[in-house]
C-alpha angles and dihedrals in degrees: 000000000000123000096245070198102084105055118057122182122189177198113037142349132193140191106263120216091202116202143186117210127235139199102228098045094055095047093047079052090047092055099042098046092042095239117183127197104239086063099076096061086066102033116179119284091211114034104214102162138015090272092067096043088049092053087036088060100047094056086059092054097045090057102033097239141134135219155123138263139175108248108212087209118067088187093051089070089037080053096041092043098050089063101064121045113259158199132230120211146136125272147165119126083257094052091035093061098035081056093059100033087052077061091061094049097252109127123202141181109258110216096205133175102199133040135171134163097273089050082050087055104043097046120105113263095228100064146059140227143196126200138199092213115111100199126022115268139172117216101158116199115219108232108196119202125181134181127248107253088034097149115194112196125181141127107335081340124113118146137149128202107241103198121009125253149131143262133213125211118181138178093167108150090191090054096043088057099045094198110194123218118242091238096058093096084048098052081036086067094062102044131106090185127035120174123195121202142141105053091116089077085070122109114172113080099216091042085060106049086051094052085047095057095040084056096052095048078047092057097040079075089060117106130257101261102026119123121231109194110193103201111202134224153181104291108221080216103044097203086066090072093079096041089062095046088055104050095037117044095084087066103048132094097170125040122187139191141142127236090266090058089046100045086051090052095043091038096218132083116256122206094242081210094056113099084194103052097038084060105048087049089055090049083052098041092049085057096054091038111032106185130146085259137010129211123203114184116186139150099273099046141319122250139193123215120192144085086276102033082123095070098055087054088115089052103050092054091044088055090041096048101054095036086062086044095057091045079061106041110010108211102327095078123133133209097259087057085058094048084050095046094050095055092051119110119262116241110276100220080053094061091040096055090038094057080042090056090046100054091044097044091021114198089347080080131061119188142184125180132233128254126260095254124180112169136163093213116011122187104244093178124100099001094132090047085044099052089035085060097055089046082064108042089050085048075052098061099053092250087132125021139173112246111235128239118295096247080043092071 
């Protein structure tokens, strides 16, 4: 058996209310809350009722994006959700992942902030977890996914998604707060892997500079040679965004985003098929973000840019293959799905635009293309967290590892 040991993942997890949008249902929301189309080029900033998540979540659709917000009103997601039918799962890019590594066999240690029964009851049997919570709460987060071709028509409204994907809406206070437990430092000094995600929930400046410097005092305790990977998200306070990256690059060895993530920071869209413009966004984005190695997850393929991108080559394909997995079967796959999807061809533009890469960045890239993937109803929720939990167990299993120090060897 697996040291659940040697892999944490933090640094929080939530109950998620997953749901799928229609048509009806949304046009049914447009006409009674008198919606009008040229509200969705200029969306709330701040979603305070269910009319603003409504037109919120229209803009997204209009557009094929995904993304996550802070919802003022905790009933207004109670109220949205309770009109579609609905799962209820566990989420959080950390639980996500640990989910999905459990399945291969590879068990870790969850640092949580928030538990409840139905959290109890969901969690993988062959780890282990710690929060910072002091008392049980439930705070669900509402996980929106919609199809591509979904057409929404009323009143002056006509839009079609374009691409499928999935929103997140949160008003999570535990989360918010991202408390972290006074043995951190003690499980970080076991572990070969350590992931850090869901900071970007926090809203209060000095909280989070706190938090931030209770983090890194926490990580001084990690091994030489283990690999800390920082998955990025979208900050419910943009300009926190920054402030992380700040206090934290130093410390990373992996940094990950999605094309959504990237396009935000560069604040221009990339044609995700253009070698050219693909690299010139990495050059961009390795100047923003400038860690050993950089990893970029999108629909098409996943890449990683860096003098030792070669060596995570396992990883990447690990991450790639069961997050297409999960955009087939959700979370009822079986092994044998793996074993199929594995042996399905690659999209041919992908491996175009990969060997095109290649030629242009040379061994500073690393990519591997996306799979051919034609499906009636993906599952758009949860890809990043699912490929972001194959990249680690393949980390795991010792298929990638930081090289110590020189005077280390």
């Amino acid at each position: 058996m697996a040291d659940a040991s040697r892999v944490v993942l933090g640094l929080g997890g939530c109950v998620d209310y997953e749901l799928t949008l229609t048509a009806g249902v949304l046009e049914r929301l447009v006409a009674d809350h008198g919606i009008v189309a040229a509200e969705l080029a200029s969306p709330p900033a701040t979603v305070t009722g269910e009319r603003d998540l409504v037109v919120s979540i229209l803009g997204y659709v209009a557009r094929g994006r995904g993304g996550e917000h802070f919802v003022a009103s905790a009933p207004a997601l109670e109220s949205f959700a309770g009109r579609f039918p609905h799962r209820v799962t566990l989420g959080g890019t950390s639980v996500r992942a640990g989910i999905l590594m459990s399945r291969l066999g590879v068990p870790s240690t969850l640092h949580l902030v928030s538990v409840n029964d139905t959290f109890r009851r969901l969690l993988p049997p062959d780890g282990d977890h710690v929060s910072s919570g002091v008392e049980d709460t439930f705070y669900p987060h509402l996980i929106v996914q919609y199809d591509q071709g979904l057409r929404v028509r009323a009143g002056d409204l006509d839009i079609t998604a374009p691409f499928p994907n999935r929103l997140i809406y949160v008003n999570d206070p535990a989360n918010g707060d991202m408390l972290l437990t006074g043995d951190l430092g003690d499980r970080l000094a076991t572990a070969d892997v350590f992931l850090v995600s869901g900071l970007n929930a926090m809203q209060d400046e000095e909280e989070l500079d706190r938090r931030l410097a209770e983090l890194r005092s926490h990580m001084r305790r990690l091994p030489r040679g283990a690999v800390t990977y920082f998955e990025d998200a979208a900050y419910h306070e943009p300009a926190f965004s920054h402030r992380v990256r700040d206090a934290l690059l130093d410390e990373i060895d992996v940094y990950g985003l999605n094309e959504d993530e990237m396009q935000s920071y560069l604040g221009r869209q990339v044609d995700l098929l253009s070698a050219e413009d693909v690299a010139a966004a990495l050059t961009a984005l390795r100047e923003l973000i400038p860690v050993p190695t950089l990893v970029l997850h999108t629909k098409y393929w996943a890449v990683a840019s860096g003098t030792r991108a070669g060596e995570y080559a396992d990883a990447l394909d690990t991450g790639t293959v069961m997050a297409a997995t999960r955009y087939c079967h959700g979370d009822d796959f079986t092994d044998e799905d793996v074993d199929r999807l594995r042996r399905r061809p690659r999209r041919p533009e992908s491996v175009a635009f990969a060997r095109a890469l290649h030629e242009r960045m040379g061994d500073t890239v690393h990519c591997v293309p996306g799979f051919s993937l034609d499906v009636r109803n993906p599952t758009t929720v949860g890809l990043g967290d699912t490929f972001v939990g194959g990249f680690l167990a393949a980390l795991a299993r010792g298929e990638a590892r930081k090289e110590a120090p020189e005077e280390d060897r």
